[in-house]
Amino acid sequence: MLDRHDMITRRKHIDIPEFYVGSVMAVTINDPNATGRSSRFVGICIQRMNRGLKSNFTLRNVLDYQGMEIMYEMYCPVISSIETLRLEKRLDPHLLYLRDARPEYSTFPMDMEPELIAEDAPVPINDVKVKMIDGDWDKSWERQELKGIDLSGLTELQKRMALKRKTPDYVQYDLMKEYRSTLPEEDQEDIYREIAPHYPALVASQRKFRRRKLAGDA
Amino acid sequence: LYHVLLIDLIEVVKVLFIYIIKMSMSICIFQSMRKILEVRSITTACLQITQIDANDRLSQQQQQVRHMSRIKRRHTVQPFWHAAVTRTLYPENVTKVNEEFLSDVIKEQYEHKSPLAAEPWPRGEWNSKSQRCGLIGKKMGMSTLWKNDGTRMDTTLIHISDNHVIRYVPASDLRKNEFTEHSRRSKNPRGALVVGADSADPRLFTREYYNMFEKAGVMPKKKLTRFLVSDNAILQPGTPLYATHLRPGDFVDVSGYSRDQGFQGVVKRWGFKGGPKAHGSTKFHRKPGCIGSGGEMARVIPGQKMPGHMGMQFRTARGLEVVRVNSQFNCIWLKGPVIGAVGGYLNIYDSGLHHCRYRDPDNHPPFPTHYPAEEAVPHVDWWADGMHNFNDATIVFEEEAGATAK
């Protein structure tokens, strides 16, 4: 509860926009060792962990043929801005397989412009099937039931092993698994009730940030 | 007459003889009882040593020794002088209306019970040899906070729930029961304050336990502990203790019971290597192997490491920094991890470490404790120096040396 209070307080000083795994984002942090004391990084969000104050997300980009991933803690006071340049979803809960995919799928220009979409439009889902590199993969991605990978180049053995590891159909009826992975409605309502008094102030501060940014751009 | 006198004399002598025998018997019994008490006080003194070893300058860490130790690792049976706490609860089928009536009665009973207003005890002045009372906290979990240079700090959140001072044991009474030479000859005699946490419904407890809280005028507590205090740090029974007893920047020692691991094997419990996973190893992956040298020894040495119960041991962590104090919710954040499971009780008291002691009369914690009605705390949400308050703006590093928040 106190963690939530701290998260709301921090959100008054930074606008954390809506983003999902697969969205392209730009993060600016204040770094004592960087020139100009701030550094900006653009990348695709490959993982998002919601852990209260420790919540973090990882951005991936390929710069000068070198793959690079940076994990940012959302509530760290050193982060000065988080922007979503391209808001979209992917078919998988994480995109860690981009490490073994062809570099073009992880390359984004550092001076990328934000792509605007209508506020009430639904979040677009990118159903691209990523082509993987020919050599050895870091993990056997074919066994993980990921929908965003192009698995046409697999050997017979790999295909057989992937089928072996496929989760059975009856798992969809596992109520306890669903219960463990979600929060009951009553607890959710308690949390929303707790946040409700702070919500108007949060929305107002978000609008203030966006207005300031537009004014800055203009 | 002569004959009668003689018989009377014999009777008198008989009576005297019997009396002498009875007296000597009672003296023998008394002495044997005293011996039993002495033996018990040895064991309790040992208990007390383990519990107050943080306060003892010469305390050593618990070592794994290869002989049978009189200092037991766990005590499942309470000492004989402790009052039985819980009683058997029978289904009394109290109606809702009667239940409400009973809770009203209980509330009324405690409304004007506090002895603080009637005859307040005098409060001592701080000096460099003072030792304050401690607090009982409950471990709530861990949280991350950040410093002003951007570095992350993992902290433990502890809730100081409903603490009250229950009883004061003067130094002279305490010394009677102590067996250690150190406490008997001490130049700074220490009394004890019994502190309780988490009030509970009086109906759950035995009469004996309930009567302990009579003088304090508070509801019976779920958890009790004892803190040694100097003469000038005495608190009146019934005094509430708050999180503001500590300030951000203070250092504390925290003791509690470690997480209960249950019955564990030798690999987890003692760090044995076990056996190979492959290469023909037949059922020898997590076993202890050889337990003795054989031959002339012809026995297993007492203290041989074997599987058994692991965890649930009383441990003290010293010199933990208080990083944040919230007086609205009565909780403190301590730097680093703290022993025990979430929801476990912790004894928190001023650190005994040399570099953490207070010597400056202008900079010492609230003495003997913090009284919210009399002195206000600088901030409801009070942070230590160098910590980033989430209410402040994003940290910006200037071109010159150092970091500042805008």
XYZ file of C-alpha atoms in Angstrom:
624
model
C 0.000 0.000 0.000
C 2.831 2.370 0.869
C 4.635 1.248 -2.290
C 1.594 2.201 -4.327
C 1.534 5.577 -2.625
C 5.183 6.117 -3.565
C 4.469 5.068 -7.174
C 1.635 7.586 -7.472
C 3.833 10.310 -5.964
C 6.601 9.619 -8.481
C 4.116 9.675 -11.357
C 3.411 13.308 -10.538
C 6.916 14.150 -11.767
C 7.138 11.851 -14.795
C 4.613 10.795 -17.378
C 4.800 7.020 -17.848
C 2.857 6.459 -21.064
C 0.933 3.425 -22.169
C 3.240 0.798 -23.669
C 3.367 -2.915 -24.289
C 5.953 -5.506 -25.181
C 6.691 -4.727 -28.819
C 6.304 -0.943 -28.562
C 9.211 1.225 -29.646
C 10.173 3.653 -26.906
C 12.656 6.408 -26.129
C 13.976 6.886 -22.595
C 16.065 9.828 -21.399
C 17.977 9.461 -18.144
C 20.136 11.908 -16.225
C 23.596 10.401 -16.064
C 26.496 12.154 -14.241
C 28.999 10.541 -16.632
C 27.280 11.408 -19.933
C 28.006 14.524 -22.015
C 25.331 17.061 -21.216
C 24.539 14.965 -18.118
C 21.713 13.141 -19.945
C 21.517 10.261 -22.394
C 18.716 9.083 -24.658
C 18.118 5.521 -25.816
C 15.594 4.294 -28.378
C 14.600 0.655 -28.588
C 11.868 -1.934 -28.787
C 10.420 -3.107 -25.493
C 11.231 -6.826 -25.286
C 10.169 -7.442 -21.691
C 8.025 -5.764 -19.085
C 7.954 -6.787 -15.411
C 5.356 -5.290 -13.096
C 6.803 -5.486 -9.581
C 5.476 -2.414 -7.790
C 8.246 0.114 -7.173
C 10.743 -2.252 -8.796
C 8.766 -2.421 -12.065
C 11.069 -2.423 -15.055
C 11.159 -2.827 -18.838
C 13.974 -3.712 -21.228
C 14.641 -1.877 -24.509
C 16.607 -3.468 -27.323
C 18.333 -1.838 -30.271
C 21.195 -2.620 -32.639
C 23.748 0.210 -32.890
C 26.794 -0.118 -35.175
C 26.007 -3.834 -35.715
C 26.122 -4.353 -31.901
C 22.935 -5.563 -30.194
C 22.239 -3.613 -27.026
C 19.668 -4.022 -24.270
C 19.035 -1.639 -21.390
C 16.772 -2.413 -18.455
C 15.082 0.666 -16.986
C 13.354 0.803 -13.614
C 10.146 2.743 -14.184
C 10.168 4.613 -10.889
C 13.856 5.447 -10.761
C 14.126 9.203 -10.077
C 17.009 9.514 -12.527
C 14.727 8.889 -15.545
C 13.643 12.244 -16.901
C 11.290 11.071 -19.682
C 9.708 7.954 -21.171
C 8.048 8.273 -24.592
C 6.305 5.711 -26.718
C 7.334 6.319 -30.326
C 5.303 3.463 -31.781
C 2.498 2.000 -29.705
C 1.787 -1.588 -30.700
C 1.444 -5.062 -29.276
C 2.976 -8.325 -30.363
C 1.723 -11.890 -30.226
C 4.066 -13.000 -27.425
C 4.437 -11.975 -23.735
C 8.144 -11.279 -24.309
C 10.432 -10.729 -27.280
C 13.656 -12.211 -25.892
C 13.987 -14.269 -29.124
C 14.964 -11.076 -30.966
C 18.475 -11.838 -29.683
C 18.579 -14.782 -32.107
C 16.595 -13.078 -34.851
C 17.959 -11.227 -37.846
C 19.200 -7.746 -36.811
C 16.691 -5.843 -38.975
C 13.909 -6.761 -36.524
C 15.739 -5.029 -33.613
C 17.126 -2.001 -35.466
C 15.502 1.361 -34.895
C 16.935 4.801 -35.710
C 17.963 6.842 -32.671
C 16.261 9.934 -34.083
C 12.958 8.139 -34.749
C 9.891 10.388 -34.746
C 6.849 9.442 -32.640
C 4.064 7.829 -34.703
C 0.787 9.272 -33.529
C -2.465 7.334 -33.452
C -5.965 8.388 -32.420
C -6.577 8.368 -28.670
C -9.583 6.067 -28.771
C -8.198 3.781 -31.487
C -7.467 0.210 -30.372
C -3.825 -0.742 -29.849
C -2.577 -2.262 -33.142
C -1.309 -5.841 -32.934
C 1.760 -6.570 -35.036
C 1.601 -10.212 -36.136
C 4.975 -10.267 -37.877
C 6.740 -13.650 -38.022
C 10.359 -12.867 -37.228
C 13.053 -14.683 -39.277
C 15.816 -16.172 -37.144
C 19.575 -16.424 -37.787
C 21.033 -19.600 -39.235
C 23.494 -20.500 -36.475
C 22.962 -21.773 -32.925
C 20.320 -20.057 -30.893
C 20.813 -18.999 -27.294
C 17.631 -20.849 -26.296
C 15.461 -23.386 -28.027
C 12.799 -20.868 -28.999
C 10.950 -23.438 -31.079
C 9.972 -25.287 -27.893
C 8.477 -22.256 -26.170
C 5.187 -21.847 -28.096
C 6.003 -18.402 -29.370
C 3.744 -17.173 -32.133
C 5.968 -14.422 -33.456
C 8.744 -16.654 -34.846
C 9.046 -17.962 -38.396
C 9.808 -21.659 -37.810
C 9.986 -22.769 -41.464
C 13.741 -23.428 -41.365
C 13.645 -26.059 -38.583
C 15.147 -29.548 -38.877
C 12.966 -32.626 -38.408
C 14.499 -33.303 -34.995
C 13.816 -29.754 -33.821
C 10.186 -30.014 -34.966
C 9.713 -33.306 -33.113
C 11.210 -31.886 -29.874
C 9.002 -28.792 -30.187
C 5.901 -30.985 -30.451
C 6.993 -32.950 -27.372
C 7.124 -29.812 -25.269
C 3.752 -28.504 -26.420
C 1.466 -27.831 -23.432
C -1.574 -30.133 -23.379
C -5.019 -28.785 -24.294
C -6.530 -29.507 -20.871
C -4.289 -26.811 -19.290
C -6.798 -24.199 -20.480
C -9.289 -25.645 -17.974
C -6.889 -25.298 -15.012
C -8.807 -22.930 -12.750
C -6.169 -22.850 -10.004
C -3.505 -21.794 -12.501
C -5.711 -18.931 -13.625
C -6.435 -18.035 -10.007
C -2.752 -17.952 -9.127
C -1.805 -15.742 -12.059
C -4.552 -13.147 -11.560
C -5.756 -10.956 -8.713
C -9.331 -11.611 -7.518
C -11.880 -8.938 -8.382
C -12.471 -8.022 -4.741
C -8.769 -7.276 -4.193
C -8.656 -5.347 -7.482
C -11.580 -3.227 -6.344
C -9.795 -2.489 -3.055
C -6.762 -1.262 -4.949
C -8.794 0.881 -7.341
C -10.641 2.373 -4.407
C -7.294 3.243 -2.842
C -6.010 4.891 -6.029
C -9.295 6.641 -6.886
C -8.689 9.811 -4.800
C -5.324 10.329 -6.541
C -6.610 9.643 -10.050
C -7.802 13.185 -10.983
C -4.451 14.676 -9.899
C -2.598 12.012 -11.906
C -4.611 12.660 -15.059
C -4.100 16.417 -14.657
C -0.337 16.035 -14.283
C -0.228 13.732 -17.341
C -2.059 16.346 -19.414
C 0.372 18.968 -18.134
C 3.368 16.868 -19.276
C 1.885 16.279 -22.725
C 0.976 19.938 -23.181
C 4.484 20.935 -22.160
C 5.958 18.467 -24.637
C 3.782 19.681 -27.501
C 4.675 23.287 -26.682
C 8.361 22.274 -26.616
C 8.063 20.533 -30.004
C 6.233 23.497 -31.499
C 4.799 -34.899 91.160
C 8.355 -35.870 90.387
C 7.143 -38.629 88.085
C 4.735 -36.273 86.269
C 7.434 -33.628 85.785
C 9.758 -36.206 84.220
C 7.051 -37.341 81.775
C 6.375 -33.703 80.863
C 10.058 -33.106 80.287
C 10.233 -36.130 77.983
C 7.216 -34.809 76.068
C 8.827 -31.406 75.756
C 12.062 -32.920 74.556
C 10.146 -35.069 72.048
C 8.318 -32.032 70.719
C 11.543 -30.054 70.494
C 13.289 -32.933 68.722
C 10.486 -33.256 66.168
C 10.525 -29.517 65.660
C 14.275 -29.497 65.063
C 13.955 -32.347 62.559
C 11.147 -30.542 60.727
C 13.131 -27.321 60.606
C 16.201 -29.063 59.267
C 14.098 -30.923 56.706
C 12.521 -27.718 55.518
C 15.946 -26.116 55.319
C 17.147 -29.087 53.246
C 14.112 -28.753 50.977
C 14.645 -25.022 50.739
C 18.269 -25.529 49.811
C 17.462 -28.149 47.210
C 14.795 -25.874 45.768
C 17.298 -23.058 45.688
C 19.737 -25.342 43.876
C 17.058 -26.194 41.320
C 16.310 -22.516 40.930
C 20.001 -21.787 40.550
C 20.360 -24.448 37.889
C 17.318 -23.058 36.113
C 18.660 -19.562 36.434
C 21.873 -20.747 34.809
C 19.920 -22.015 31.848
C 17.790 -18.880 31.765
C 20.881 -16.752 32.065
C 22.177 -18.644 29.062
C 18.886 -17.882 27.312
C 19.281 -14.294 28.283
C 22.832 -14.198 27.052
C 21.698 -15.303 23.621
C 18.897 -12.782 23.696
C 20.846 -9.805 24.916
C 24.177 -10.628 23.386
C 23.946 -7.528 21.254
C 24.078 -5.427 24.382
C 27.089 -7.297 25.706
C 30.302 -5.786 24.382
C 32.136 -9.089 24.518
C 29.407 -11.082 22.763
C 30.573 -13.548 20.162
C 28.824 -14.861 17.112
C 27.031 -18.187 17.418
C 29.658 -20.727 16.452
C 29.187 -24.271 15.304
C 31.103 -26.252 17.975
C 31.644 -29.949 18.070
C 30.544 -30.580 21.637
C 27.144 -30.765 23.214
C 26.133 -27.249 24.033
C 24.058 -26.288 27.047
C 22.916 -23.271 25.050
C 20.006 -24.759 23.188
C 19.318 -23.629 19.629
C 15.567 -23.699 19.989
C 13.280 -23.621 23.016
C 9.895 -25.151 22.323
C 8.906 -25.249 26.020
C 8.408 -21.911 27.750
C 10.275 -21.238 31.034
C 8.310 -22.351 34.097
C 7.792 -18.818 35.417
C 6.015 -17.651 32.253
C 2.248 -17.366 32.482
C 0.257 -19.598 30.164
C -0.928 -17.317 27.409
C -3.731 -18.928 25.476
C -6.678 -20.836 26.818
C -8.971 -23.373 25.228
C -11.740 -21.552 23.434
C -15.108 -23.255 23.480
C -17.953 -22.420 21.113
C -20.083 -20.149 23.290
C -22.657 -19.291 20.586
C -22.832 -15.654 21.599
C -25.577 -13.824 19.703
C -24.699 -10.822 17.566
C -26.330 -8.377 19.961
C -24.528 -9.869 22.950
C -21.265 -9.836 21.038
C -21.676 -6.113 20.381
C -22.530 -5.540 24.033
C -19.415 -7.421 25.155
C -17.127 -5.448 22.843
C -18.655 -2.206 24.169
C -17.998 -3.350 27.727
C -14.396 -4.158 26.893
C -13.905 -0.791 25.217
C -15.392 1.028 28.215
C -13.150 -0.905 30.539
C -10.041 0.441 28.850
C -11.240 3.959 28.233
C -9.896 5.639 31.353
C -7.477 2.995 32.462
C -4.205 4.593 31.521
C -2.102 5.485 34.591
C -0.100 8.067 32.651
C -2.353 11.030 33.322
C -2.945 10.274 37.010
C 0.589 9.942 38.406
C 3.168 10.512 35.677
C 6.606 9.190 36.468
C 9.572 11.585 36.252
C 11.527 11.548 33.003
C 15.292 11.199 32.932
C 17.847 13.366 31.148
C 20.078 11.957 28.450
C 23.750 11.288 29.094
C 26.363 9.466 27.031
C 25.906 6.231 29.028
C 22.138 6.091 28.451
C 20.415 3.090 26.983
C 16.893 3.652 25.680
C 13.986 1.298 25.399
C 13.470 -0.577 22.150
C 10.509 -1.287 19.894
C 8.721 -4.367 18.655
C 8.187 -4.259 14.921
C 6.591 -6.517 12.363
C 8.375 -7.247 9.120
C 6.155 -6.109 6.259
C 8.393 -6.861 3.287
C 11.022 -5.189 1.192
C 10.865 -2.041 -0.906
C 13.226 -0.083 -3.140
C 14.202 3.482 -2.468
C 16.693 5.656 -4.292
C 19.482 7.956 -3.148
C 20.129 11.424 -4.505
C 23.001 10.153 -6.656
C 20.606 7.794 -8.466
C 21.757 4.562 -6.827
C 19.149 2.090 -5.714
C 18.762 0.948 -2.119
C 16.882 -2.180 -1.061
C 15.092 -1.531 2.201
C 12.908 -3.457 4.621
C 9.604 -1.977 5.704
C 8.787 -2.570 9.379
C 5.501 -1.654 11.047
C 5.613 -0.584 14.708
C 2.200 -1.871 15.661
C 0.534 -0.822 18.891
C 3.562 -0.842 21.199
C 3.134 -0.118 24.874
C 5.420 -0.396 27.867
C 3.952 -3.071 30.144
C 6.214 -3.311 33.153
C 9.387 -1.974 34.664
C 11.832 -4.304 36.412
C 14.356 -2.358 38.502
C 18.039 -3.139 38.161
C 18.248 -4.631 41.667
C 15.454 -7.151 40.933
C 17.028 -8.013 37.637
C 20.433 -8.643 39.165
C 18.982 -11.119 41.669
C 18.050 -13.427 38.809
C 21.083 -12.907 36.646
C 23.879 -15.374 37.044
C 26.569 -13.676 34.996
C 29.333 -11.859 36.842
C 29.232 -9.133 34.219
C 25.726 -8.001 35.099
C 26.224 -8.448 38.845
C 29.277 -6.226 39.032
C 28.277 -3.814 36.294
C 29.022 -0.132 36.912
C 26.077 0.835 34.696
C 23.256 -1.207 36.199
C 20.483 -1.922 33.762
C 16.822 -2.271 34.575
C 14.396 -3.851 32.136
C 11.280 -2.634 30.413
C 8.786 -5.202 29.215
C 7.266 -3.970 25.971
C 4.212 -5.464 24.274
C 2.946 -5.284 20.701
C -0.415 -5.926 19.037
C -3.323 -5.652 21.450
C -5.844 -8.434 21.260
C -9.249 -9.319 22.629
C -8.867 -10.040 26.396
C -11.204 -13.002 26.092
C -8.587 -14.997 24.172
C -6.133 -15.207 27.059
C -5.817 -16.837 30.485
C -6.509 -14.843 33.634
C -2.875 -15.144 34.649
C -1.646 -13.544 31.419
C -4.405 -10.934 31.488
C -3.430 -9.833 35.005
C 0.065 -8.918 33.805
C -1.368 -5.937 31.966
C -3.358 -4.554 34.923
C -0.835 -1.906 35.931
C -0.210 -0.787 32.372
C -3.904 -0.250 31.706
C -3.731 -1.671 28.182
C -5.336 -4.633 26.475
C -3.334 -7.858 26.584
C -0.658 -8.073 23.914
C 0.156 -10.847 21.502
C 3.894 -10.347 21.693
C 6.084 -9.383 24.649
C 9.772 -8.732 24.888
C 12.273 -7.186 27.248
C 14.731 -4.367 26.687
C 17.510 -3.376 29.071
C 17.454 0.315 29.943
C 19.569 2.647 32.005
C 18.068 4.322 35.095
C 17.406 7.603 33.314
C 15.535 5.912 30.438
C 12.767 4.395 32.542
C 9.284 4.631 31.041
C 6.015 4.403 32.905
C 3.945 1.273 32.215
C 1.255 2.235 29.725
C 3.476 4.576 27.719
C 2.838 4.098 24.017
C 5.883 3.720 21.792
C 5.780 5.027 18.237
C 7.913 4.756 15.115
C 9.121 8.309 15.833
C 11.113 6.853 18.725
C 13.674 6.441 15.926
C 14.868 9.120 13.524
C 16.130 8.719 9.971
C 19.890 8.371 10.168
C 19.841 6.398 13.439
C 21.421 2.970 13.613
C 19.631 0.014 15.140
C 20.201 -3.603 15.994
C 17.378 -5.896 14.935
C 16.792 -9.352 16.376
C 14.260 -11.907 15.385
C 13.670 -15.514 14.518
C 14.953 -16.690 11.162
C 12.719 -18.327 8.598
C 11.603 -21.800 9.495
C 12.998 -24.233 6.907
C 11.546 -27.297 8.624
C 13.287 -30.641 8.668
C 16.183 -30.323 6.247
C 18.812 -32.625 4.917
C 22.494 -32.343 5.383
C 23.220 -30.608 2.067
C 20.954 -27.625 2.709
C 21.405 -27.535 6.463
C 25.185 -27.831 6.726
C 26.353 -27.300 3.150
C 27.631 -30.804 2.646
C 28.614 -31.671 -0.908
C 26.694 -34.932 -1.118
C 27.672 -37.256 -3.921
C 28.035 -37.222 -7.707
C 24.907 -36.897 -9.801
C 26.156 -39.388 -12.381
C 29.056 -41.805 -12.974
C 27.358 -44.786 -11.372
C 26.385 -43.105 -8.106
C 23.806 -45.455 -6.528
C 21.401 -43.568 -4.297
C 24.164 -41.300 -3.031
C 23.349 -37.781 -4.149
C 22.452 -35.880 -0.955
C 23.651 -38.168 1.814
C 26.137 -37.248 4.575
C 28.501 -40.143 3.949
C 30.924 -41.002 6.751
C 30.015 -39.758 10.260
C 33.063 -40.810 12.257
C 36.722 -41.738 12.081
C 36.239 -45.230 13.535
C 38.987 -47.175 15.267
C 39.956 -46.013 18.737
C 37.332 -43.285 18.786
C 34.665 -46.007 18.539
C 31.797 -43.540 18.669
C 30.169 -40.639 16.917
C 31.249 -37.314 18.465
C 28.328 -35.370 19.975
C 27.540 -32.465 17.719
C 27.994 -34.459 14.511
C 26.223 -32.567 11.744
C 23.153 -34.477 10.684
C 19.743 -33.782 9.152
C 17.327 -32.021 11.435
C 15.285 -28.933 12.040
C 16.649 -25.837 10.340
C 15.747 -22.228 10.838
C 13.595 -20.574 13.509
C 16.696 -19.379 15.360
C 17.128 -16.130 17.176
C 19.589 -13.883 15.409
C 20.676 -10.245 15.656
C 21.753 -7.983 12.814
C 23.730 -4.980 14.002
C 24.118 -1.468 12.713
C 21.159 -1.192 10.332
C 20.424 2.349 9.226
C 16.968 3.854 9.559
C 16.355 5.435 6.182
C 12.772 6.697 6.437
C 10.176 7.122 9.188
C 6.462 7.560 8.559
C 4.560 8.823 11.604
C 1.115 8.523 9.996
C 1.372 4.765 9.482
C 3.922 4.183 12.260
C 6.479 2.417 10.120
C 10.192 2.572 9.456
C 12.378 1.611 6.527
C 15.693 -0.056 7.358
C 18.549 -0.300 4.917
C 19.162 -3.837 3.765
C 17.455 -7.122 4.548
C 16.305 -8.192 7.982
C 16.027 -11.656 9.523
C 12.785 -13.554 9.497
C 9.707 -14.120 7.404
C 7.214 -11.439 6.428
C 4.805 -10.932 9.321
C 7.405 -11.948 11.887
C 8.083 -9.922 15.039
C 11.389 -8.100 15.443
C 13.084 -6.525 18.442
C 14.518 -3.167 17.399
C 16.806 -1.167 19.659
C 19.585 1.412 19.434
C 22.753 -0.082 18.076
C 25.507 -0.972 20.505
C 28.234 -0.560 17.886
C 30.892 1.977 18.779
C 30.566 4.070 15.637
C 26.807 4.220 16.054
C 26.715 5.464 19.647
C 25.619 8.990 20.491
C 28.099 11.213 22.263
C 26.907 14.679 21.317
C 24.358 16.077 23.815
C 22.826 18.176 21.017
C 22.269 15.224 18.718
C 20.652 12.274 20.390
C 17.390 10.451 19.712
C 14.207 11.490 21.588
C 14.850 10.637 25.218
C 13.418 8.604 26.926
C 11.000 8.265 23.978
C 9.086 10.457 21.542
C 5.855 11.963 22.898
C 3.839 13.101 19.858
C 1.537 15.323 21.890
C 4.473 17.346 23.188
C 6.883 17.587 20.285
C 6.100 17.484 16.572
C 8.225 15.543 14.161
C 9.755 17.630 11.281
C 7.858 15.678 8.581
C 5.112 13.073 8.578
C 7.124 11.235 5.920
C 10.649 11.820 7.186
C 13.604 10.825 5.011
C 17.283 10.453 5.858
C 19.831 12.831 4.309
C 20.872 11.817 0.825
C 17.668 9.896 0.116
C 15.454 10.880 -2.795
C 11.966 11.832 -1.641
C 9.436 10.869 -4.355
C 7.736 14.225 -3.786
C 10.848 15.934 -5.141
C 11.430 16.449 -8.856
C 13.568 14.209 -11.053
C 17.243 14.133 -10.058
C 19.389 16.371 -12.286
C 23.183 16.316 -12.285
C 24.819 19.715 -12.624
C 27.871 20.363 -14.754
C 29.904 20.835 -11.548
C 30.625 18.044 -9.090
C 27.813 16.329 -7.129
C 24.123 15.655 -7.764
C 21.207 17.870 -6.852
C 17.446 17.573 -7.203
C 15.842 20.524 -9.014
